[in-house]
Short mmCIF file of C-alpha atoms and ligand atoms in Angstrom, two decimals:
data_model
loop_
_atom_site.label_atom_id
_atom_site.label_comp_id
_atom_site.label_asym_id
_atom_site.label_seq_id
_atom_site.Cartn_x
_atom_site.Cartn_y
_atom_site.Cartn_z
CA MET G 1 67.82 46.84 -19.92
CA LEU G 2 65.72 44.56 -17.48
CA THR G 3 68.47 44.13 -15.27
CA PHE G 4 69.20 47.84 -15.04
CA PHE G 5 65.23 48.39 -14.59
CA ILE G 6 64.81 46.12 -11.88
CA PHE G 7 68.03 47.67 -10.12
CA THR G 8 66.93 51.12 -10.14
CA THR G 9 63.26 50.18 -8.89
CA PHE G 10 64.89 48.55 -6.03
CA LEU G 11 67.03 51.27 -5.22
CA LEU G 12 64.05 53.58 -5.38
CA ILE G 13 62.15 51.30 -3.03
CA LEU G 14 64.95 51.38 -0.51
CA ALA G 15 65.48 54.88 -0.99
CA THR G 16 61.72 55.78 -0.22
CA TRP G 17 61.57 53.26 2.73
CA ILE G 18 64.77 54.75 4.26
CA LEU G 19 63.30 58.15 3.93
CA LYS G 20 59.99 57.33 5.16
CA HIS G 21 61.70 55.45 8.27
CA PHE G 22 63.70 58.34 9.04
CA TYR G 23 60.50 60.95 8.72
CA SER G 24 58.43 58.51 10.83
CA ARG G 25 61.37 59.28 13.66
CA LYS G 26 62.26 62.54 12.59
CA LYS G 27 60.65 63.77 16.42
CA LEU G 28 63.27 61.15 18.05
CA TYR G 29 65.98 62.85 16.27
CA VAL G 30 65.04 66.21 16.77
CA ILE G 31 64.56 66.00 20.62
CA ALA G 32 67.72 63.63 20.91
CA ASN G 33 69.62 66.48 19.04
CA LYS G 34 69.26 69.01 21.71
CA MET G 35 69.96 66.79 24.29
CA HIS G 36 73.37 66.17 26.12
CA GLY G 37 74.83 62.84 25.72
CA PRO G 38 77.89 60.55 24.42
CA MET G 39 78.79 61.15 20.65
CA ALA G 40 76.82 58.33 18.81
CA TYR G 41 78.26 56.48 15.64
CA PRO G 42 76.15 55.07 12.85
CA PHE G 43 73.90 52.05 13.48
CA ILE G 44 75.60 51.17 16.66
CA GLY G 45 75.06 54.71 18.51
CA ASN G 46 76.33 54.15 22.15
CA ALA G 47 75.97 50.40 21.91
CA GLY G 48 79.70 50.37 21.82
CA LEU G 49 79.75 51.17 25.49
CA PHE G 50 78.63 47.37 26.43
CA ILE G 51 81.55 45.71 24.61
CA CYS G 52 82.62 44.97 27.97
CA ARG G 53 82.68 42.15 30.37
CA ASP G 54 79.94 41.45 32.16
CA GLU G 55 80.94 42.80 35.27
CA GLU G 56 81.94 46.33 34.02
CA ILE G 57 78.27 46.70 32.55
CA LEU G 58 76.97 48.23 35.71
CA SER G 59 79.95 50.86 36.29
CA LYS G 60 79.84 51.69 32.97
CA ILE G 61 76.31 52.64 33.09
CA TYR G 62 76.55 54.51 36.35
CA ASN G 63 79.88 56.68 34.60
CA VAL G 64 78.30 57.89 31.44
CA ILE G 65 75.14 58.83 33.39
CA GLU G 66 77.20 60.80 35.80
CA LYS G 67 79.19 62.64 33.39
CA PHE G 68 76.39 64.19 31.37
CA GLU G 69 73.90 66.72 32.32
CA SER G 70 70.40 65.60 33.23
CA PRO G 71 68.25 64.72 31.06
CA MET G 72 70.31 62.82 28.37
CA ARG G 73 70.14 60.80 25.82
CA PHE G 74 71.69 57.37 25.02
CA TRP G 75 71.33 55.91 21.43
CA VAL G 76 71.67 51.80 21.66
CA GLY G 77 71.56 51.09 17.79
CA PRO G 78 68.05 52.62 16.48
CA GLU G 79 66.88 53.17 20.16
CA LEU G 80 66.42 56.09 21.77
CA ALA G 81 66.81 56.12 25.54
CA LEU G 82 66.15 59.52 27.72
CA ILE G 83 67.60 59.30 30.89
CA THR G 84 67.12 61.24 33.90
CA THR G 85 68.23 61.93 37.64
CA LYS G 86 65.98 64.97 38.07
CA LEU G 87 63.69 63.94 41.03
CA ASN G 88 60.60 65.78 39.76
CA HIS G 89 60.70 63.77 36.26
CA ILE G 90 61.35 60.73 38.20
CA GLN G 91 58.12 61.41 40.30
CA ARG G 92 56.17 62.11 37.08
CA ILE G 93 57.49 59.09 35.14
CA LEU G 94 56.68 56.29 37.85
CA SER G 95 53.66 57.66 38.90
CA SER G 96 51.89 58.29 35.69
CA PRO G 97 50.16 55.29 34.15
CA LYS G 98 51.52 56.42 30.43
CA PHE G 99 54.90 54.98 31.31
CA TYR G 100 53.60 51.48 33.10
CA HIS G 101 54.69 49.71 29.53
CA LYS G 102 57.65 47.66 30.10
CA HIS G 103 60.30 48.31 27.63
CA ASP G 104 60.74 45.72 24.69
CA LEU G 105 64.00 44.25 26.14
CA TYR G 106 62.09 42.60 28.67
CA ARG G 107 60.83 40.11 26.37
CA PHE G 108 64.18 38.12 27.40
CA VAL G 109 62.84 37.60 30.83
CA LYS G 110 58.98 37.53 29.45
CA SER G 111 60.05 33.86 27.42
CA TYR G 112 60.45 32.46 30.94
CA LEU G 113 57.78 35.06 32.82
CA GLY G 114 55.11 35.07 30.51
CA ASN G 115 52.55 37.54 30.93
CA GLY G 116 53.29 37.44 35.09
CA LEU G 117 53.56 40.88 36.81
CA VAL G 118 57.25 41.84 36.09
CA SER G 119 57.23 41.45 32.63
CA GLY G 120 53.72 41.57 31.60
CA SER G 121 51.72 44.79 30.35
CA GLY G 122 48.40 46.08 28.59
CA PRO G 123 44.87 45.37 29.72
CA THR G 124 45.60 41.85 30.78
CA TYR G 125 48.48 42.88 33.12
CA LYS G 126 46.28 45.65 34.58
CA LYS G 127 43.67 43.31 35.44
CA HIS G 128 45.80 40.74 36.77
CA ARG G 129 47.51 43.21 39.11
CA ARG G 130 44.01 44.31 40.62
CA ILE G 131 43.77 40.69 41.57
CA ILE G 132 47.15 39.80 42.88
CA GLN G 133 48.33 43.14 44.47
CA PRO G 134 45.68 43.13 46.98
CA LEU G 135 46.59 39.50 48.42
CA PHE G 136 50.07 40.99 49.94
CA ASN G 137 48.14 42.80 52.26
CA LEU G 138 49.52 43.50 56.29
CA LYS G 139 46.98 40.88 57.61
CA TYR G 140 48.49 38.23 55.06
CA CYS G 141 52.25 39.20 55.54
CA THR G 142 52.17 39.25 59.44
CA ASN G 143 50.40 35.96 59.48
CA GLN G 144 53.17 34.32 57.59
CA ILE G 145 55.36 35.41 60.63
CA GLU G 146 54.98 31.90 61.81
CA ILE G 147 56.20 29.81 58.49
CA MET G 148 59.06 32.38 58.27
CA GLN G 149 60.80 31.53 61.74
CA LYS G 150 60.21 28.12 61.06
CA TYR G 151 62.66 28.27 58.29
CA THR G 152 64.94 31.12 60.12
CA ASP G 153 65.10 28.52 62.82
CA VAL G 154 66.73 25.79 60.51
CA CYS G 155 69.04 28.45 58.94
CA MET G 156 70.19 29.73 62.15
CA LYS G 157 70.83 25.89 63.23
CA ASN G 158 72.58 25.47 59.78
CA LEU G 159 74.61 29.18 60.56
CA GLU G 160 75.92 27.51 63.94
CA SER G 161 78.52 25.16 62.13
CA TYR G 162 80.10 28.05 60.49
CA VAL G 163 80.88 30.16 63.79
CA ASP G 164 84.94 30.21 64.50
CA LYS G 165 85.06 28.40 60.91
CA GLY G 166 86.33 31.56 59.09
CA THR G 167 85.31 33.22 55.99
CA PHE G 168 82.19 31.87 54.06
CA ASP G 169 79.57 33.27 51.84
CA ILE G 170 76.65 33.94 53.59
CA HIS G 171 74.28 33.89 50.38
CA LEU G 172 74.60 30.36 49.82
CA ILE G 173 72.96 29.56 53.15
CA SER G 174 70.41 32.52 53.30
CA HIS G 175 69.25 31.34 49.89
CA LYS G 176 67.87 27.99 50.54
CA CYS G 177 65.68 29.47 53.71
CA PHE G 178 64.28 31.95 51.28
CA VAL G 179 63.15 29.31 48.83
CA ASP G 180 61.59 27.59 51.86
CA ILE G 181 59.69 30.57 53.08
CA ILE G 182 58.57 31.58 49.46
CA GLY G 183 57.73 27.57 48.68
CA GLU G 184 55.31 27.31 51.44
CA THR G 185 54.01 31.14 51.57
CA ILE G 186 53.45 31.44 48.06
CA LEU G 187 53.46 27.94 46.28
CA GLY G 188 51.91 26.14 49.20
CA THR G 189 54.62 23.85 49.21
CA LYS G 190 57.01 22.66 51.71
CA MET G 191 60.17 21.99 49.73
CA ASN G 192 62.48 21.73 52.55
CA ILE G 193 65.38 22.57 50.49
CA GLN G 194 67.70 23.52 53.50
CA LYS G 195 66.94 19.89 54.62
CA ASN G 196 67.08 18.15 51.14
CA GLY G 197 69.27 20.35 48.63
CA TYR G 198 68.26 22.21 45.42
CA THR G 199 65.53 20.13 43.15
CA LYS G 200 65.62 20.43 39.50
CA PHE G 201 63.02 23.31 39.66
CA CYS G 202 65.35 25.45 42.02
CA LYS G 203 68.23 25.03 40.13
CA SER G 204 66.63 26.06 36.72
CA ALA G 205 64.75 28.91 38.63
CA ILE G 206 68.27 30.23 39.35
CA ASP G 207 69.87 29.26 35.71
CA MET G 208 66.69 31.68 34.07
CA TYR G 209 68.26 34.73 35.55
CA ALA G 210 71.82 34.49 34.06
CA ASN G 211 70.19 32.79 30.95
CA GLY G 212 68.04 35.49 30.48
CA PHE G 213 70.54 38.32 31.11
CA THR G 214 73.03 36.69 28.75
CA ARG G 215 70.62 36.65 25.74
CA LEU G 216 69.89 40.56 26.81
CA THR G 217 73.35 41.80 27.07
CA ARG G 218 74.76 40.02 23.60
CA PRO G 219 73.29 42.20 20.50
CA TRP G 220 73.82 39.03 18.38
CA LEU G 221 71.69 37.06 20.24
CA HIS G 222 68.65 38.96 19.78
CA PRO G 223 67.42 37.81 16.48
CA ASP G 224 65.37 34.56 17.26
CA PHE G 225 67.02 32.81 14.10
CA ILE G 226 70.32 33.04 15.35
CA TYR G 227 69.43 32.44 19.15
CA LYS G 228 67.41 28.96 17.95
CA PHE G 229 70.92 27.53 17.35
CA THR G 230 72.89 28.35 20.37
CA ASN G 231 73.30 26.33 23.72
CA ASN G 232 71.45 29.32 25.49
CA TYR G 233 68.35 28.57 23.66
CA LYS G 234 68.91 24.84 24.43
CA ARG G 235 69.05 25.70 28.06
CA GLU G 236 65.94 28.18 28.10
CA LYS G 237 63.94 25.15 26.59
CA GLU G 238 64.90 22.69 29.70
CA ILE G 239 64.25 25.39 32.19
CA ILE G 240 61.09 26.77 30.65
CA LYS G 241 60.20 22.48 31.04
CA ASP G 242 61.51 22.16 34.73
CA ILE G 243 59.47 25.00 35.86
CA LYS G 244 56.36 24.20 33.97
CA ASP G 245 56.52 20.79 35.36
CA PHE G 246 56.99 21.49 39.09
CA LEU G 247 54.42 24.40 38.93
CA ASN G 248 51.61 22.03 37.07
CA THR G 249 52.26 19.70 40.02
CA VAL G 250 52.07 22.59 42.72
CA ILE G 251 48.96 23.70 41.38
CA ALA G 252 47.16 20.63 41.20
CA SER G 253 48.10 20.11 44.58
CA SER G 254 46.59 23.25 45.43
CA TRP G 255 43.01 22.41 43.54
CA GLN G 256 43.64 19.13 45.83
CA ARG G 257 43.63 20.69 48.93
CA ARG G 258 40.88 23.42 48.30
CA SER G 259 38.45 20.46 47.11
CA LEU G 260 39.52 18.46 50.40
CA ASN G 261 38.97 21.86 52.69
CA ASN G 262 35.62 22.29 50.83
CA ALA G 263 37.53 25.84 49.38
CA ASN G 264 38.10 26.67 52.75
CA ILE G 265 40.45 29.69 51.53
CA SER G 266 41.11 32.78 53.79
CA ASP G 267 43.01 35.76 53.10
CA VAL G 268 46.05 34.29 54.78
CA SER G 269 46.58 31.02 52.83
CA PRO G 270 49.22 30.68 50.55
CA ILE G 271 49.00 33.10 47.65
CA ILE G 272 48.91 29.81 45.12
CA ASP G 273 45.27 28.68 46.55
CA GLN G 274 43.75 32.36 46.86
CA ILE G 275 44.52 32.88 43.06
CA GLY G 276 43.30 29.22 42.26
CA GLU G 277 40.07 30.24 44.36
CA TYR G 278 39.69 33.58 42.56
CA ILE G 279 39.94 31.80 39.28
CA ASN G 280 37.56 28.88 40.55
CA GLN G 281 34.97 31.53 41.24
CA ASN G 282 35.58 33.58 38.24
CA PRO G 283 36.19 31.41 35.59
CA ASN G 284 38.24 32.83 32.56
CA SER G 285 39.83 35.63 34.71
CA ILE G 286 43.40 33.93 34.37
CA SER G 287 44.17 31.11 32.13
CA ASN G 288 46.33 28.18 33.03
CA THR G 289 49.14 29.63 31.16
CA ASP G 290 48.98 32.66 33.16
CA PHE G 291 48.36 31.14 36.58
CA ILE G 292 51.72 29.37 35.84
CA SER G 293 53.54 32.92 35.02
CA HIS G 294 52.33 34.39 37.81
CA MET G 295 53.58 32.01 40.32
CA ILE G 296 56.85 31.60 38.64
CA THR G 297 57.48 35.55 38.42
CA LEU G 298 56.52 35.76 42.42
CA PHE G 299 58.65 33.22 43.33
CA ALA G 300 61.29 34.43 41.50
CA ALA G 301 60.73 38.09 42.45
CA ALA G 302 60.75 37.11 46.46
CA GLU G 303 63.29 34.95 46.78
CA ASP G 304 66.19 36.44 44.88
CA THR G 305 65.62 39.91 46.17
CA MET G 306 65.26 39.01 49.97
CA THR G 307 68.30 37.07 49.58
CA ILE G 308 70.47 39.37 48.12
CA ILE G 309 69.34 42.28 50.46
CA THR G 310 69.64 40.05 53.73
CA SER G 311 73.14 38.99 52.66
CA PHE G 312 74.00 42.82 52.08
CA VAL G 313 73.08 43.65 55.29
CA CYS G 314 74.88 40.86 57.07
CA LEU G 315 77.68 42.14 55.18
CA CYS G 316 77.71 45.50 55.85
CA LEU G 317 76.73 44.75 59.93
CA GLY G 318 80.19 43.04 59.66
CA MET G 319 82.31 45.74 57.52
CA TYR G 320 80.79 48.54 60.19
CA PRO G 321 80.69 47.16 63.64
CA GLU G 322 79.73 50.41 65.09
CA TYR G 323 76.36 50.02 63.35
CA GLN G 324 76.21 46.54 64.03
CA ASN G 325 76.49 47.48 68.24
CA LYS G 326 73.59 49.93 67.74
CA ALA G 327 71.41 47.20 66.02
CA VAL G 328 72.20 44.62 68.37
CA GLU G 329 71.81 47.11 71.30
CA GLU G 330 67.67 47.57 69.96
CA VAL G 331 67.50 44.07 69.32
CA ARG G 332 68.97 43.70 73.28
CA GLN G 333 66.16 45.97 74.37
CA ILE G 334 63.23 43.92 72.32
CA PHE G 335 64.10 40.54 73.05
CA GLY G 336 66.37 40.52 75.77
CA THR G 337 69.53 37.95 75.95
CA THR G 338 67.80 34.57 75.39
CA PRO G 339 66.96 34.15 71.39
CA ARG G 340 63.36 34.06 71.10
CA THR G 341 60.75 33.53 68.16
CA VAL G 342 59.65 36.90 66.24
CA THR G 343 56.32 38.59 66.41
CA TYR G 344 54.90 41.32 64.56
CA GLU G 345 54.98 43.89 67.61
CA ASP G 346 58.78 43.25 67.66
CA ILE G 347 59.07 43.97 63.89
CA GLN G 348 57.16 47.63 64.68
CA LYS G 349 60.00 47.95 67.36
CA LEU G 350 62.93 47.19 65.23
CA GLU G 351 63.72 50.66 64.06
CA TYR G 352 67.65 50.86 63.64
CA LEU G 353 67.30 47.45 61.85
CA ASP G 354 64.66 49.41 59.40
CA MET G 355 67.59 51.76 58.84
CA CYS G 356 70.29 49.72 58.54
CA ILE G 357 67.71 47.39 55.52
CA LYS G 358 67.00 50.81 53.99
CA ASP G 359 70.80 52.04 53.42
CA VAL G 360 71.27 48.58 52.07
CA GLU G 361 68.30 48.78 49.81
CA ARG G 362 69.81 52.27 48.94
CA LEU G 363 73.26 51.15 47.74
CA CYS G 364 72.28 47.89 46.33
CA PRO G 365 68.92 48.62 44.70
CA ILE G 366 67.82 45.12 43.40
CA ALA G 367 66.85 47.11 40.07
CA PRO G 368 69.55 49.55 39.39
CA TYR G 369 68.00 50.81 36.29
CA ILE G 370 64.10 50.59 35.07
CA LEU G 371 63.23 50.92 31.51
CA ARG G 372 59.85 51.69 30.62
CA GLN G 373 58.36 52.15 26.70
CA CYS G 374 56.64 55.51 25.92
CA LEU G 375 53.54 54.85 23.66
CA GLU G 376 52.47 58.33 23.23
CA ASP G 377 54.31 61.94 23.14
CA GLU G 378 54.56 63.00 26.95
CA GLU G 379 56.00 66.42 27.92
CA ILE G 380 57.43 66.14 31.43
CA ASN G 381 58.08 69.83 31.30
CA GLU G 382 60.22 72.39 29.15
CA SER G 383 63.62 70.40 29.66
CA LEU G 384 62.01 66.61 29.00
CA LYS G 385 59.73 66.10 26.23
CA ILE G 386 59.56 62.25 25.49
CA PRO G 387 58.59 61.21 22.26
CA LYS G 388 56.30 58.29 21.52
CA GLY G 389 58.71 55.16 21.13
CA ALA G 390 61.69 56.48 23.44
CA CYS G 391 62.53 54.43 26.16
CA VAL G 392 62.72 56.27 29.43
CA VAL G 393 65.48 55.08 31.85
CA VAL G 394 65.08 55.64 35.62
CA PRO G 395 68.74 55.39 37.00
CA ILE G 396 68.02 54.28 40.47
CA PHE G 397 71.69 53.35 41.11
CA ASN G 398 72.85 56.84 40.15
CA ILE G 399 69.91 58.67 42.37
CA HIS G 400 70.94 56.41 45.29
CA ARG G 401 74.40 57.86 45.25
CA ASN G 402 73.69 61.42 44.56
CA PRO G 403 75.83 63.37 47.22
CA GLU G 404 73.30 66.48 47.31
CA LEU G 405 70.73 63.64 48.71
CA TRP G 406 72.96 61.61 50.58
CA LYS G 407 75.80 62.61 53.48
CA ASN G 408 77.99 59.57 52.72
CA PRO G 409 76.61 58.24 49.48
CA LEU G 410 79.09 55.21 49.12
CA HIS G 411 79.23 54.11 52.67
CA PHE G 412 76.98 52.01 54.22
CA TYR G 413 75.41 54.72 56.91
CA PRO G 414 72.16 54.16 58.33
CA ASP G 415 72.00 57.39 60.01
CA HIS G 416 70.71 58.61 56.33
CA PHE G 417 67.41 57.42 57.40
CA LEU G 418 67.22 59.20 60.58
CA PRO G 419 63.79 61.26 60.72
CA GLU G 420 65.22 64.56 60.39
CA ALA G 421 66.86 63.11 57.41
CA VAL G 422 64.23 61.65 55.63
CA SER G 423 61.97 64.90 55.87
CA LYS G 424 64.33 67.05 54.05
CA ARG G 425 64.78 64.59 51.35
CA HIS G 426 62.29 64.38 48.17
CA VAL G 427 60.49 61.30 48.53
CA TYR G 428 61.94 60.18 45.10
CA GLY G 429 65.34 59.96 46.12
CA PHE G 430 64.74 56.62 47.91
CA VAL G 431 62.85 54.14 45.36
CA PRO G 432 64.25 50.71 45.93
CA PHE G 433 60.79 49.12 45.00
CA SER G 434 60.51 51.49 42.22
CA ALA G 435 56.72 53.38 42.94
CA GLY G 436 53.49 53.92 41.83
CA PRO G 437 51.31 51.76 39.38
CA ARG G 438 54.07 49.41 38.57
CA GLY G 439 55.89 49.41 41.89
CA CYS G 440 56.75 46.37 44.09
CA ILE G 441 53.55 44.26 45.04
CA GLY G 442 55.86 42.82 47.74
CA LYS G 443 57.26 45.26 49.77
CA ILE G 444 55.07 44.58 53.20
CA PHE G 445 56.19 40.95 52.66
CA ALA G 446 59.97 41.67 52.24
CA ASN G 447 60.12 43.91 55.21
CA VAL G 448 58.27 41.94 57.66
CA CYS G 449 60.48 38.63 56.51
CA LEU G 450 63.89 40.48 56.08
CA LYS G 451 63.21 41.54 60.06
CA THR G 452 62.39 38.08 61.04
CA PHE G 453 65.25 36.68 59.65
CA LEU G 454 67.84 39.44 60.66
CA ALA G 455 66.51 39.57 64.43
CA ASN G 456 66.98 36.08 64.53
CA PHE G 457 70.49 36.54 63.20
CA LEU G 458 71.51 39.11 65.58
CA GLN G 459 70.19 37.35 68.65
CA ARG G 460 72.69 34.48 67.85
CA PHE G 461 75.79 35.81 65.97
CA GLU G 462 78.40 38.24 65.90
CA VAL G 463 79.30 39.03 62.19
CA GLU G 464 82.90 40.41 61.19
CA ALA G 465 83.92 41.25 57.43
CA ASP G 466 86.88 42.60 56.06
CA GLY G 467 86.84 46.26 54.33
CA LYS G 468 84.39 48.91 53.63
CA PHE G 469 81.55 49.22 51.13
CA PRO G 470 83.61 51.20 48.53
CA ASP G 471 85.49 47.95 48.39
CA VAL G 472 82.78 45.95 47.22
CA LYS G 473 82.88 45.85 43.27
CA LEU G 474 79.05 45.49 42.54
CA LYS G 475 77.57 43.68 39.05
CA MET G 476 74.42 43.77 37.44
CA ASP G 477 72.62 40.92 36.10
CA ILE G 478 68.82 40.78 36.30
CA SER G 479 69.37 42.19 39.70
CA THR G 480 72.43 43.86 41.47
CA ARG G 481 74.99 41.47 43.18
CA PRO G 482 78.56 41.92 44.67
CA ILE G 483 81.07 40.24 42.15
CA ASP G 484 82.96 38.69 44.99
CA GLY G 485 80.06 37.12 46.97
CA TYR G 486 79.34 37.94 50.50
CA LYS G 487 81.94 37.06 52.50
CA ILE G 488 81.63 37.22 56.16
CA ARG G 489 82.45 35.34 59.49
CA LEU G 490 80.76 34.44 62.73
CA LYS G 491 81.09 34.56 66.28
CA LYS G 492 78.31 33.38 68.88
CA ARG G 493 77.10 36.20 70.30
CA VAL G 494 78.05 36.78 73.75
CA TRP G 495 75.91 39.06 75.84
CA LYS G 496 77.96 41.96 78.22
C1 LIG V 1 63.87 43.96 49.43
C2 LIG V 1 63.14 43.10 48.56
C3 LIG V 1 62.30 43.66 47.39
C4 LIG V 1 62.93 44.35 46.44
C5 LIG V 1 64.01 45.47 46.57
C6 LIG V 1 61.99 44.72 44.97
C7 LIG V 1 62.15 45.37 44.18
C8 LIG V 1 61.24 45.57 43.22
C9 LIG V 1 61.55 46.51 41.94
C10 LIG V 1 62.44 47.66 41.98
C11 LIG V 1 60.22 46.44 41.04
C12 LIG V 1 60.22 46.88 39.86
C13 LIG V 1 60.83 46.12 39.03
C14 LIG V 1 60.92 47.31 37.55
O1 LIG V 1 60.03 48.02 37.08
O2 LIG V 1 61.17 46.77 36.45
C15 LIG V 1 59.70 45.45 41.79
C16 LIG V 1 58.63 44.54 41.26
C17 LIG V 1 57.64 43.69 41.83
N1 LIG V 1 57.91 43.09 42.90
FE1 LIG V 1 59.51 43.16 43.87
N2 LIG V 1 61.14 43.63 45.23
C18 LIG V 1 61.36 42.75 46.77
C19 LIG V 1 60.66 41.94 46.96
C20 LIG V 1 59.67 41.32 46.32
C21 LIG V 1 58.63 40.25 47.06
C22 LIG V 1 58.84 39.73 48.33
C23 LIG V 1 57.87 40.36 46.15
C24 LIG V 1 56.75 38.98 45.90
C25 LIG V 1 56.16 38.37 47.10
C26 LIG V 1 57.86 40.94 44.98
C27 LIG V 1 56.93 40.98 43.83
C28 LIG V 1 57.30 41.79 42.82
C29 LIG V 1 56.45 41.62 41.72
C30 LIG V 1 55.13 40.79 41.57
C31 LIG V 1 56.63 42.93 41.08
C32 LIG V 1 56.17 43.53 39.71
C33 LIG V 1 55.27 44.35 39.89
C34 LIG V 1 54.58 44.88 38.61
O3 LIG V 1 55.49 45.41 37.77
O4 LIG V 1 53.14 45.15 38.67
N3 LIG V 1 59.15 41.69 45.17
N4 LIG V 1 60.23 44.88 42.92
#
């Protein structure tokens, strides 16, 4: 009798909990039911789509979004994701402070990047963004050209050994160059990776992406009580330790440098010194833990993105010699035929190269899908009502391939960025740096650095690559990458 009573009570409590749970989510179900989307199964929703190899995830997501009318819904287990490719929706979402909260899935990178700007949210994030964003101003970025040129020179020397030596992956060489540049300009440290090879810190910073992404894409690794027994967790602990050890040393050197310099820090000093000095003058503004998180975030956000885009530009110029010739002609007009260092005046004149970089940023957006958490009900318009608790997906990858916006959507085609084409296009049709209050803070820095590297590259080398862009198979981890690397061949540039 007692057993029956306990059992019935248990069932009643369970039923009440389930009913309450569903009732509190009623709005989600009502809205989702009115939207287009693939058939959802009990418990898993549409998560079955992700049962595939990691390399296939990007194309699966792209295809499912192309298949349904926008805005559409997608269930990942109990999580509702609303996806829209409509540019007026994208503009409202990206520019609204209501959508500045990163989705809970970012917690898997948060374990490495802490409250850094990429993974942080909430009032502390807002306060820190207001401090850090202005540091990456035009004056600071242009003042770093000398350092960028110094490490680019080393890289160009290294690349000379690949001339007429057949196919190689340029990412392996360019990555070290960007690590050196970011090491000195942001971390205030001469890492000299190009000369001495990767350090433990660099290897861990590289592994951080793969390890974080592995957990993100394997739902059974999400619960902490399972994850803690895996090798991924063990590696995560090692990575975090290596990063912290190195950054603590680097922060200590920054303190020392500033005390020796009598805090003679200016707005062109390494970012670490500028933030350190800010903390010195405003105690309690940024904790030491958050300082470390900001430094690893800036390092990781800068070196990986710039290496990927540069390597893709080299690959595309190799695949499309007609556009390489145009870019080279511009370089010849600005620099002449004897290689020389780059200045900010040169960078401003490199208009065609700018179009080439932009079309690569279109084809290979670093963040193919951006996820935001909606913290309160929001009506974008009649066709898109976003309930509190839903996840909003901005599908940059699909927008950047929409044939209504792009004449040659699947090919590298720099003319997409001719002024008359740009003036006819919706501004939110091209958002490689995202936009609004959570947009990239390193846009100017990236632009200056990429052009410095590529202008040097084109002054010295002719690049070749097989195939055309639709042949490049792309995958997504934390960023967008080619499955088979960036395979190119180099010849010495001979000016006619
Ligand atoms: C071509 C190079 C780059 C591209 C395409 C790029 C792209 C992006 C994108 C799409 C986001 C938004 C990510 C999201 O909302 O999930 C972002 C955020 C960010 N980027 Fe970049 N980025 C580049 C270079 C850089 C550089 C050089 C730095 C640092 C110097 C940097 C620092 C950041 C930071 C700190 C954020 C987080 C901003 C926030 O949420 O407040 N990025 N970037």
